Amino acid sequence: MSHIGGEPNHSADHRESPHHVEDDYSRPPRGSATAKLVTIPTLTGLVIGILFVTVFLAAFHAPEPHNLPVGIVGAAQQVKAVEQALDQNAPGQIEFTTYDSAAEARNAIEHRTTFGAYVMAEDGRTAQLLYAGANGPSVTGTLEGIFGGIAQHSHATLTTRDVVPASSGDTRGLGIFYAGFGIVLGAFLFGLISTQMGRALQLRWRLLSLAMFSVVGGAAVALIGGSTGFNVLPGNLAANMSVIVLLAAAVSAGTLLFLRIGGPAGTLLASLVMLILGNATSGGVMPAAYLPDWLRPLADILPAGLGLRALFGESYFNNDGFVSGLILLAVWVVASLGIVSAVDFLSDRRKARALRSASLAPAA
């Protein structure tokens, strides 16, 4: 052993072996740990995929309306004859509201109080179907099919008129759904990745990250979908942006909440509620009246449905659902983050008490 300056030199005898990252992967977990790492991703992917297919097929495999609001204009005897015909040929599909004039019915369509109107001439020889193309091809097809048959049965000549056409950039009436689906998917992934990577971050930094994502993402989608892009969001740019920002924040915050309180099942809960049920009931493909009874109430509760109704209303239907959508989306954000903050606070207190108890315990 050599000495330098009176101090022993261990460099030749005790060299620290270099650590290779590959060594971490050369020793895989064994037994139950291996089974867990193999099983959990497999089951998670299978359950999410199966739930997605099941919910969307349940909602859209054979859609037909249930009490779809439709206006009717005509003499009392004409209205009664049409209602009787529908009770026989399309029971439960249409819920009529009688209007005194075509102008009054059109106003209801423009405010989305009703989805169409069947207007009959006094002599019964002609009829007109008023509809809103902005509601999408499914609604238009339903109304044309039902009332085309009614007119034919009564030997009336039917004409159609689109009183609220979809934007020129949205020929199929699905642009708002795709814009909404994209931001909901991005917000869900943000919440998932933020939880996985930001566990060591304090809540305020995670909130800053959420705010940055929501504002930038909302602005980008509004610009891409608006008149500056594909023109599928024809409404006011600032109004559309405010809805999409809050929609992104609500889904992100809701995802954080489910992951925080759901434990191992949090990913499944968040994907089921925010992604699968949210998009299936959003009303972007077809209105909530086409959904099964067990799905229909979710359209007025989950962020995707609130956001898309606000976008449709602001873009086409005289702000139908716009103000209420903004308020309820803000409630989602505040409530979700408030619960997450409370859970974190209580968890920190329990940890602090446990550390104090351990420090005060007598040594063995």
mmCIF file of C-alpha atoms in Angstrom:
data_model
loop_
_atom_site.group_PDB
_atom_site.id
_atom_site.type_symbol
_atom_site.label_atom_id
_atom_site.label_comp_id
_atom_site.label_asym_id
_atom_site.label_seq_id
_atom_site.Cartn_x
_atom_site.Cartn_y
_atom_site.Cartn_z
ATOM 1 C CA MET A 1 0.000 0.000 0.000
ATOM 2 C CA SER A 2 1.521 3.350 -0.977
ATOM 3 C CA HIS A 3 1.174 6.557 1.040
ATOM 4 C CA ILE A 4 1.130 10.119 -0.204
ATOM 5 C CA GLY A 5 1.576 12.873 2.337
ATOM 6 C CA GLY A 6 1.079 10.434 5.196
ATOM 7 C CA GLU A 7 -2.422 9.488 4.057
ATOM 8 C CA PRO A 8 -3.211 6.033 2.730
ATOM 9 C CA ASN A 9 -4.052 5.761 -0.942
ATOM 10 C CA HIS A 10 -6.938 3.348 -1.481
ATOM 11 C CA SER A 11 -7.401 4.124 -5.146
ATOM 12 C CA ALA A 12 -5.651 1.025 -6.283
ATOM 13 C CA ASP A 13 -7.341 -1.308 -3.828
ATOM 14 C CA HIS A 14 -10.879 0.048 -3.514
ATOM 15 C CA ARG A 15 -12.047 1.316 -6.839
ATOM 16 C CA GLU A 16 -15.767 1.961 -7.043
ATOM 17 C CA SER A 17 -17.307 -0.037 -9.832
ATOM 18 C CA PRO A 18 -19.018 2.164 -12.412
ATOM 19 C CA HIS A 19 -22.839 1.971 -12.378
ATOM 20 C CA HIS A 20 -24.534 1.197 -15.646
ATOM 21 C CA VAL A 21 -28.168 2.052 -16.262
ATOM 22 C CA GLU A 22 -28.476 -1.266 -18.031
ATOM 23 C CA ASP A 23 -27.866 -2.998 -14.691
ATOM 24 C CA ASP A 24 -31.251 -1.737 -13.467
ATOM 25 C CA TYR A 25 -32.956 -3.586 -16.295
ATOM 26 C CA SER A 26 -30.847 -6.730 -16.029
ATOM 27 C CA ARG A 27 -32.468 -7.546 -12.695
ATOM 28 C CA PRO A 28 -36.211 -7.681 -13.412
ATOM 29 C CA PRO A 29 -38.679 -7.984 -10.535
ATOM 30 C CA ARG A 30 -39.687 -11.467 -9.607
ATOM 31 C CA GLY A 31 -42.777 -13.276 -8.433
ATOM 32 C CA SER A 32 -45.791 -11.185 -7.515
ATOM 33 C CA ALA A 33 -44.093 -7.943 -8.587
ATOM 34 C CA THR A 34 -43.635 -9.254 -12.119
ATOM 35 C CA ALA A 35 -47.233 -10.460 -12.263
ATOM 36 C CA LYS A 36 -48.425 -7.047 -11.121
ATOM 37 C CA LEU A 37 -46.390 -5.185 -13.732
ATOM 38 C CA VAL A 38 -47.720 -7.467 -16.460
ATOM 39 C CA THR A 39 -51.337 -7.621 -15.322
ATOM 40 C CA ILE A 40 -52.178 -4.020 -14.410
ATOM 41 C CA PRO A 41 -51.352 -2.398 -17.792
ATOM 42 C CA THR A 42 -53.095 -5.252 -19.610
ATOM 43 C CA LEU A 43 -56.267 -5.013 -17.554
ATOM 44 C CA THR A 44 -56.289 -1.207 -17.646
ATOM 45 C CA GLY A 45 -56.036 -1.119 -21.426
ATOM 46 C CA LEU A 46 -58.645 -3.833 -21.859
ATOM 47 C CA VAL A 47 -61.154 -2.276 -19.487
ATOM 48 C CA ILE A 48 -60.799 1.223 -20.973
ATOM 49 C CA GLY A 49 -61.076 -0.100 -24.531
ATOM 50 C CA ILE A 50 -64.071 -2.301 -23.772
ATOM 51 C CA LEU A 51 -65.835 0.490 -21.890
ATOM 52 C CA PHE A 52 -65.222 2.896 -24.770
ATOM 53 C CA VAL A 53 -66.669 0.492 -27.332
ATOM 54 C CA THR A 54 -69.606 -0.460 -25.094
ATOM 55 C CA VAL A 55 -70.653 3.087 -24.232
ATOM 56 C CA PHE A 56 -70.325 4.463 -27.755
ATOM 57 C CA LEU A 57 -72.158 1.522 -29.317
ATOM 58 C CA ALA A 58 -74.885 1.764 -26.684
ATOM 59 C CA ALA A 59 -75.276 5.437 -27.532
ATOM 60 C CA PHE A 60 -74.999 5.353 -31.322
ATOM 61 C CA HIS A 61 -75.474 1.842 -32.766
ATOM 62 C CA ALA A 62 -79.131 2.460 -33.627
ATOM 63 C CA PRO A 63 -79.921 6.028 -32.571
ATOM 64 C CA GLU A 64 -83.442 7.325 -32.589
ATOM 65 C CA PRO A 65 -84.828 10.372 -30.804
ATOM 66 C CA HIS A 66 -86.757 10.259 -27.566
ATOM 67 C CA ASN A 67 -89.166 13.183 -27.188
ATOM 68 C CA LEU A 68 -87.204 15.371 -29.604
ATOM 69 C CA PRO A 69 -88.678 18.901 -29.280
ATOM 70 C CA VAL A 70 -90.358 19.906 -32.558
ATOM 71 C CA GLY A 71 -92.743 22.771 -33.277
ATOM 72 C CA ILE A 72 -95.964 22.454 -35.254
ATOM 73 C CA VAL A 73 -98.081 25.153 -36.890
ATOM 74 C CA GLY A 74 -101.568 24.567 -38.242
ATOM 75 C CA ALA A 75 -105.244 24.357 -37.470
ATOM 76 C CA ALA A 76 -106.224 22.345 -34.402
ATOM 77 C CA GLN A 77 -107.664 19.531 -36.507
ATOM 78 C CA GLN A 78 -104.489 19.342 -38.622
ATOM 79 C CA VAL A 79 -102.290 19.254 -35.541
ATOM 80 C CA LYS A 80 -104.353 16.474 -33.996
ATOM 81 C CA ALA A 81 -104.166 14.409 -37.193
ATOM 82 C CA VAL A 82 -100.361 14.735 -37.313
ATOM 83 C CA GLU A 83 -99.986 13.795 -33.646
ATOM 84 C CA GLN A 84 -102.147 10.706 -34.132
ATOM 85 C CA ALA A 85 -100.095 9.663 -37.164
ATOM 86 C CA LEU A 86 -96.855 10.008 -35.202
ATOM 87 C CA ASP A 87 -98.255 8.051 -32.264
ATOM 88 C CA GLN A 88 -98.826 5.178 -34.657
ATOM 89 C CA ASN A 89 -95.693 5.389 -36.822
ATOM 90 C CA ALA A 90 -93.039 6.938 -34.546
ATOM 91 C CA PRO A 91 -94.259 6.629 -30.952
ATOM 92 C CA GLY A 92 -92.276 8.574 -28.378
ATOM 93 C CA GLN A 93 -89.850 10.092 -30.883
ATOM 94 C CA ILE A 94 -91.301 13.609 -31.190
ATOM 95 C CA GLU A 95 -92.580 15.990 -28.523
ATOM 96 C CA PHE A 96 -94.683 18.719 -30.122
ATOM 97 C CA THR A 97 -95.019 22.347 -29.154
ATOM 98 C CA THR A 98 -97.739 24.265 -30.972
ATOM 99 C CA TYR A 99 -96.875 27.710 -32.348
ATOM 100 C CA ASP A 100 -99.205 30.321 -33.770
ATOM 101 C CA SER A 101 -97.073 31.161 -36.790
ATOM 102 C CA ALA A 102 -94.079 30.063 -38.837
ATOM 103 C CA ALA A 103 -92.163 33.120 -37.609
ATOM 104 C CA GLU A 104 -92.702 32.116 -33.979
ATOM 105 C CA ALA A 105 -91.594 28.559 -34.728
ATOM 106 C CA ARG A 106 -88.514 29.798 -36.534
ATOM 107 C CA ASN A 107 -87.566 31.958 -33.556
ATOM 108 C CA ALA A 108 -87.772 28.872 -31.327
ATOM 109 C CA ILE A 109 -85.452 26.972 -33.704
ATOM 110 C CA GLU A 110 -82.968 29.838 -33.712
ATOM 111 C CA HIS A 111 -82.864 29.739 -29.897
ATOM 112 C CA ARG A 112 -82.707 25.900 -29.894
ATOM 113 C CA THR A 113 -85.900 25.668 -27.888
ATOM 114 C CA THR A 114 -87.026 23.307 -30.607
ATOM 115 C CA PHE A 115 -85.091 21.395 -33.261
ATOM 116 C CA GLY A 116 -87.475 21.896 -36.162
ATOM 117 C CA ALA A 117 -91.010 22.872 -37.092
ATOM 118 C CA TYR A 118 -93.704 21.421 -39.320
ATOM 119 C CA VAL A 119 -95.799 24.248 -40.802
ATOM 120 C CA MET A 120 -99.046 23.342 -42.573
ATOM 121 C CA ALA A 121 -101.013 25.531 -44.970
ATOM 122 C CA GLU A 122 -104.672 26.143 -44.187
ATOM 123 C CA ASP A 123 -105.838 24.162 -47.211
ATOM 124 C CA GLY A 124 -103.638 21.211 -46.262
ATOM 125 C CA ARG A 125 -102.163 20.956 -49.745
ATOM 126 C CA THR A 126 -98.696 22.206 -48.837
ATOM 127 C CA ALA A 127 -96.438 21.992 -45.807
ATOM 128 C CA GLN A 128 -93.007 23.322 -44.936
ATOM 129 C CA LEU A 129 -90.367 21.753 -42.734
ATOM 130 C CA LEU A 130 -88.121 24.241 -40.967
ATOM 131 C CA TYR A 131 -84.910 22.890 -39.461
ATOM 132 C CA ALA A 132 -81.420 23.905 -38.314
ATOM 133 C CA GLY A 133 -78.655 22.320 -40.336
ATOM 134 C CA ALA A 134 -76.262 23.330 -37.552
ATOM 135 C CA ASN A 135 -77.788 20.553 -35.434
ATOM 136 C CA GLY A 136 -76.116 18.044 -37.726
ATOM 137 C CA PRO A 137 -77.167 15.539 -40.385
ATOM 138 C CA SER A 138 -78.711 13.113 -37.892
ATOM 139 C CA VAL A 139 -81.380 15.586 -36.792
ATOM 140 C CA THR A 140 -82.007 16.750 -40.348
ATOM 141 C CA GLY A 141 -82.384 13.173 -41.562
ATOM 142 C CA THR A 142 -84.760 12.320 -38.736
ATOM 143 C CA LEU A 143 -87.030 15.288 -39.415
ATOM 144 C CA GLU A 144 -87.047 14.790 -43.184
ATOM 145 C CA GLY A 145 -87.821 11.098 -42.798
ATOM 146 C CA ILE A 146 -90.659 11.518 -40.315
ATOM 147 C CA PHE A 147 -92.363 14.540 -41.813
ATOM 148 C CA GLY A 148 -91.781 13.457 -45.377
ATOM 149 C CA GLY A 149 -93.914 10.438 -44.541
ATOM 150 C CA ILE A 150 -96.516 12.599 -42.802
ATOM 151 C CA ALA A 151 -96.807 14.895 -45.823
ATOM 152 C CA GLN A 152 -97.057 11.984 -48.217
ATOM 153 C CA HIS A 153 -99.776 10.362 -46.113
ATOM 154 C CA SER A 154 -101.815 13.586 -46.130
ATOM 155 C CA HIS A 155 -101.160 14.165 -49.865
ATOM 156 C CA ALA A 156 -99.393 17.468 -49.147
ATOM 157 C CA THR A 157 -96.416 18.860 -51.051
ATOM 158 C CA LEU A 158 -93.519 19.276 -48.641
ATOM 159 C CA THR A 159 -90.752 21.868 -48.944
ATOM 160 C CA THR A 160 -87.797 22.193 -46.586
ATOM 161 C CA ARG A 161 -85.894 25.226 -45.338
ATOM 162 C CA ASP A 162 -82.668 25.360 -43.364
ATOM 163 C CA VAL A 163 -83.075 28.384 -41.096
ATOM 164 C CA VAL A 164 -79.784 27.903 -39.174
ATOM 165 C CA PRO A 165 -77.270 26.404 -41.624
ATOM 166 C CA ALA A 166 -73.921 25.069 -40.482
ATOM 167 C CA SER A 167 -70.815 27.092 -41.205
ATOM 168 C CA SER A 168 -69.384 26.851 -44.708
ATOM 169 C CA GLY A 169 -66.295 25.225 -43.215
ATOM 170 C CA ASP A 170 -68.335 22.490 -41.503
ATOM 171 C CA THR A 171 -70.271 20.713 -44.235
ATOM 172 C CA ARG A 172 -71.134 17.700 -42.030
ATOM 173 C CA GLY A 173 -71.926 19.617 -38.858
ATOM 174 C CA LEU A 174 -69.346 17.695 -36.824
ATOM 175 C CA GLY A 175 -66.616 20.309 -36.516
ATOM 176 C CA ILE A 176 -67.540 21.409 -32.998
ATOM 177 C CA PHE A 177 -67.552 17.783 -31.832
ATOM 178 C CA TYR A 178 -64.058 17.177 -33.213
ATOM 179 C CA ALA A 179 -62.757 20.400 -31.671
ATOM 180 C CA GLY A 180 -64.292 19.464 -28.327
ATOM 181 C CA PHE A 181 -63.094 15.853 -28.468
ATOM 182 C CA GLY A 182 -59.555 17.017 -29.162
ATOM 183 C CA ILE A 183 -59.341 19.393 -26.213
ATOM 184 C CA VAL A 184 -61.024 16.880 -23.869
ATOM 185 C CA LEU A 185 -58.534 14.181 -24.910
ATOM 186 C CA GLY A 186 -55.614 16.569 -24.468
ATOM 187 C CA ALA A 187 -56.878 17.678 -21.050
ATOM 188 C CA PHE A 188 -57.296 14.079 -19.891
ATOM 189 C CA LEU A 189 -53.743 13.237 -20.980
ATOM 190 C CA PHE A 190 -52.469 16.399 -19.296
ATOM 191 C CA GLY A 191 -54.085 15.375 -16.007
ATOM 192 C CA LEU A 192 -52.705 11.853 -16.294
ATOM 193 C CA ILE A 193 -49.136 12.876 -17.137
ATOM 194 C CA SER A 194 -49.159 15.741 -14.639
ATOM 195 C CA THR A 195 -50.071 13.337 -11.855
ATOM 196 C CA GLN A 196 -47.423 10.800 -12.856
ATOM 197 C CA MET A 197 -44.572 13.271 -13.349
ATOM 198 C CA GLY A 198 -45.483 15.998 -10.879
ATOM 199 C CA ARG A 199 -45.860 14.037 -7.654
ATOM 200 C CA ALA A 200 -42.911 15.917 -6.107
ATOM 201 C CA LEU A 201 -44.236 19.324 -7.175
ATOM 202 C CA GLN A 202 -46.195 21.461 -4.782
ATOM 203 C CA LEU A 203 -49.814 21.985 -5.710
ATOM 204 C CA ARG A 204 -49.309 25.627 -6.710
ATOM 205 C CA TRP A 205 -46.822 24.616 -9.414
ATOM 206 C CA ARG A 206 -49.184 21.983 -10.742
ATOM 207 C CA LEU A 207 -51.956 24.607 -10.836
ATOM 208 C CA LEU A 208 -49.669 26.905 -12.798
ATOM 209 C CA SER A 209 -49.031 24.082 -15.256
ATOM 210 C CA LEU A 210 -52.788 23.464 -15.563
ATOM 211 C CA ALA A 211 -53.444 27.151 -16.205
ATOM 212 C CA MET A 212 -50.749 27.297 -18.884
ATOM 213 C CA PHE A 213 -52.117 24.223 -20.646
ATOM 214 C CA SER A 214 -55.720 25.448 -20.522
ATOM 215 C CA VAL A 215 -55.018 28.969 -21.773
ATOM 216 C CA VAL A 216 -52.613 27.996 -24.540
ATOM 217 C CA GLY A 217 -54.652 24.958 -25.575
ATOM 218 C CA GLY A 218 -57.941 26.849 -25.533
ATOM 219 C CA ALA A 219 -56.516 29.733 -27.552
ATOM 220 C CA ALA A 220 -54.960 27.369 -30.098
ATOM 221 C CA VAL A 221 -58.151 25.338 -30.638
ATOM 222 C CA ALA A 222 -60.266 28.492 -30.938
ATOM 223 C CA LEU A 223 -57.877 29.916 -33.534
ATOM 224 C CA ILE A 224 -57.610 26.656 -35.472
ATOM 225 C CA GLY A 225 -61.377 26.085 -35.462
ATOM 226 C CA GLY A 226 -62.430 29.694 -35.955
ATOM 227 C CA SER A 227 -62.450 31.944 -38.996
ATOM 228 C CA THR A 228 -58.660 32.164 -38.818
ATOM 229 C CA GLY A 229 -58.480 28.401 -39.414
ATOM 230 C CA PHE A 230 -61.040 25.857 -40.614
ATOM 231 C CA ASN A 231 -64.113 27.987 -39.847
ATOM 232 C CA VAL A 232 -66.019 25.316 -37.931
ATOM 233 C CA LEU A 233 -66.501 27.666 -34.958
ATOM 234 C CA PRO A 234 -68.263 30.653 -36.528
ATOM 235 C CA GLY A 235 -68.979 32.457 -33.274
ATOM 236 C CA ASN A 236 -67.065 35.267 -31.582
ATOM 237 C CA LEU A 237 -63.407 34.320 -31.151
ATOM 238 C CA ALA A 238 -63.098 35.604 -27.585
ATOM 239 C CA ALA A 239 -66.312 33.843 -26.521
ATOM 240 C CA ASN A 240 -65.254 30.550 -28.110
ATOM 241 C CA MET A 241 -61.839 30.870 -26.510
ATOM 242 C CA SER A 242 -63.342 31.415 -23.055
ATOM 243 C CA VAL A 243 -65.461 28.268 -23.364
ATOM 244 C CA ILE A 244 -62.604 26.092 -24.602
ATOM 245 C CA VAL A 245 -60.195 27.371 -21.937
ATOM 246 C CA LEU A 246 -62.694 26.531 -19.198
ATOM 247 C CA LEU A 247 -63.493 23.170 -20.816
ATOM 248 C CA ALA A 248 -59.788 22.272 -20.858
ATOM 249 C CA ALA A 249 -59.387 23.396 -17.240
ATOM 250 C CA ALA A 250 -62.497 21.515 -16.074
ATOM 251 C CA VAL A 251 -61.470 18.210 -17.664
ATOM 252 C CA SER A 252 -57.873 18.600 -16.439
ATOM 253 C CA ALA A 253 -58.995 19.416 -12.897
ATOM 254 C CA GLY A 254 -61.570 16.614 -12.906
ATOM 255 C CA THR A 255 -58.928 14.146 -14.066
ATOM 256 C CA LEU A 256 -56.566 15.279 -11.298
ATOM 257 C CA LEU A 257 -59.388 14.792 -8.807
ATOM 258 C CA PHE A 258 -60.207 11.226 -9.886
ATOM 259 C CA LEU A 259 -56.539 10.274 -9.916
ATOM 260 C CA ARG A 260 -56.006 11.815 -6.467
ATOM 261 C CA ILE A 261 -58.949 10.199 -4.705
ATOM 262 C CA GLY A 262 -59.281 7.040 -6.793
ATOM 263 C CA GLY A 263 -55.973 5.454 -5.918
ATOM 264 C CA PRO A 264 -55.083 2.568 -8.255
ATOM 265 C CA ALA A 265 -58.516 2.803 -9.885
ATOM 266 C CA GLY A 266 -58.166 6.534 -10.542
ATOM 267 C CA THR A 267 -57.048 6.113 -14.151
ATOM 268 C CA LEU A 268 -60.063 3.952 -14.946
ATOM 269 C CA LEU A 269 -62.449 6.359 -13.218
ATOM 270 C CA ALA A 270 -61.012 9.408 -14.962
ATOM 271 C CA SER A 271 -61.053 7.791 -18.399
ATOM 272 C CA LEU A 272 -64.599 6.503 -17.914
ATOM 273 C CA VAL A 273 -66.098 9.758 -16.641
ATOM 274 C CA MET A 274 -64.097 12.457 -18.408
ATOM 275 C CA LEU A 275 -63.168 10.788 -21.678
ATOM 276 C CA ILE A 276 -65.677 8.057 -22.499
ATOM 277 C CA LEU A 277 -68.951 9.182 -20.913
ATOM 278 C CA GLY A 278 -68.077 12.844 -21.425
ATOM 279 C CA ASN A 279 -67.588 12.597 -25.186
ATOM 280 C CA ALA A 280 -70.408 10.092 -25.736
ATOM 281 C CA THR A 281 -72.934 12.418 -24.086
ATOM 282 C CA SER A 282 -71.504 15.722 -25.303
ATOM 283 C CA GLY A 283 -74.162 16.258 -27.979
ATOM 284 C CA GLY A 284 -71.549 16.857 -30.651
ATOM 285 C CA VAL A 285 -72.539 13.874 -32.797
ATOM 286 C CA MET A 286 -76.256 14.159 -32.103
ATOM 287 C CA PRO A 287 -78.345 15.864 -29.407
ATOM 288 C CA ALA A 288 -79.000 14.343 -26.003
ATOM 289 C CA ALA A 289 -82.534 13.416 -27.111
ATOM 290 C CA TYR A 290 -80.968 10.561 -29.107
ATOM 291 C CA LEU A 291 -79.183 9.055 -26.115
ATOM 292 C CA PRO A 292 -80.499 6.137 -24.043
ATOM 293 C CA ASP A 293 -82.291 7.173 -20.851
ATOM 294 C CA TRP A 294 -79.365 6.159 -18.619
ATOM 295 C CA LEU A 295 -76.920 8.385 -20.519
ATOM 296 C CA ARG A 296 -79.089 11.426 -21.210
ATOM 297 C CA PRO A 297 -78.741 13.211 -17.817
ATOM 298 C CA LEU A 298 -74.951 13.239 -18.121
ATOM 299 C CA ALA A 299 -75.137 15.700 -21.026
ATOM 300 C CA ASP A 300 -76.123 18.443 -18.559
ATOM 301 C CA ILE A 301 -73.519 17.526 -15.947
ATOM 302 C CA LEU A 302 -70.177 16.512 -17.459
ATOM 303 C CA PRO A 303 -67.741 19.133 -18.780
ATOM 304 C CA ALA A 304 -67.785 17.935 -22.403
ATOM 305 C CA GLY A 305 -71.556 18.338 -22.720
ATOM 306 C CA LEU A 306 -71.537 21.711 -20.975
ATOM 307 C CA GLY A 307 -68.727 22.991 -23.179
ATOM 308 C CA LEU A 308 -70.121 21.785 -26.501
ATOM 309 C CA ARG A 309 -73.600 23.108 -25.800
ATOM 310 C CA ALA A 310 -72.067 26.484 -24.990
ATOM 311 C CA LEU A 311 -70.080 26.409 -28.240
ATOM 312 C CA PHE A 312 -73.143 25.455 -30.307
ATOM 313 C CA GLY A 313 -75.214 28.109 -28.582
ATOM 314 C CA GLU A 314 -72.649 30.856 -29.005
ATOM 315 C CA SER A 315 -71.960 29.919 -32.636
ATOM 316 C CA TYR A 316 -75.498 29.289 -33.899
ATOM 317 C CA PHE A 317 -78.333 29.490 -31.372
ATOM 318 C CA ASN A 318 -78.390 32.916 -29.723
ATOM 319 C CA ASN A 319 -76.130 31.900 -26.821
ATOM 320 C CA ASP A 320 -78.222 28.894 -25.758
ATOM 321 C CA GLY A 321 -76.371 27.314 -22.821
ATOM 322 C CA PHE A 322 -73.479 29.778 -23.058
ATOM 323 C CA VAL A 323 -73.674 31.538 -19.688
ATOM 324 C CA SER A 324 -74.763 28.446 -17.752
ATOM 325 C CA GLY A 325 -71.972 26.468 -19.427
ATOM 326 C CA LEU A 326 -69.313 28.958 -18.349
ATOM 327 C CA ILE A 327 -70.624 28.974 -14.782
ATOM 328 C CA LEU A 328 -70.831 25.185 -14.442
ATOM 329 C CA LEU A 329 -67.434 24.626 -16.045
ATOM 330 C CA ALA A 330 -65.949 27.105 -13.553
ATOM 331 C CA VAL A 331 -67.674 25.166 -10.752
ATOM 332 C CA TRP A 332 -66.012 21.968 -12.017
ATOM 333 C CA VAL A 333 -62.604 23.662 -11.915
ATOM 334 C CA VAL A 334 -62.972 25.230 -8.465
ATOM 335 C CA ALA A 335 -64.633 22.213 -6.841
ATOM 336 C CA SER A 336 -62.168 19.676 -8.261
ATOM 337 C CA LEU A 337 -59.079 21.674 -7.330
ATOM 338 C CA GLY A 338 -60.572 22.526 -3.941
ATOM 339 C CA ILE A 339 -61.085 18.849 -3.131
ATOM 340 C CA VAL A 340 -57.587 17.947 -4.347
ATOM 341 C CA SER A 341 -56.122 20.722 -2.196
ATOM 342 C CA ALA A 342 -58.105 19.569 0.841
ATOM 343 C CA VAL A 343 -57.039 15.946 0.375
ATOM 344 C CA ASP A 344 -53.386 17.006 0.060
ATOM 345 C CA PHE A 345 -53.674 19.178 3.176
ATOM 346 C CA LEU A 346 -55.166 16.375 5.259
ATOM 347 C CA SER A 347 -52.588 13.926 3.957
ATOM 348 C CA ASP A 348 -49.743 16.279 4.925
ATOM 349 C CA ARG A 349 -51.211 16.693 8.418
ATOM 350 C CA ARG A 350 -51.421 12.921 8.910
ATOM 351 C CA LYS A 351 -47.809 12.535 7.806
ATOM 352 C CA ALA A 352 -46.698 15.316 10.157
ATOM 353 C CA ARG A 353 -48.511 13.710 13.109
ATOM 354 C CA ALA A 354 -46.974 10.351 12.294
ATOM 355 C CA LEU A 355 -43.477 11.874 12.232
ATOM 356 C CA ARG A 356 -44.030 13.643 15.552
ATOM 357 C CA SER A 357 -45.304 10.442 17.110
ATOM 358 C CA ALA A 358 -42.289 8.542 15.831
ATOM 359 C CA SER A 359 -39.848 11.168 17.146
ATOM 360 C CA LEU A 360 -41.462 11.167 20.603
ATOM 361 C CA ALA A 361 -41.600 7.395 20.925
ATOM 362 C CA PRO A 362 -39.069 6.011 23.468
ATOM 363 C CA ALA A 363 -36.119 4.189 22.025
ATOM 364 C CA ALA A 364 -36.266 0.412 22.325
#
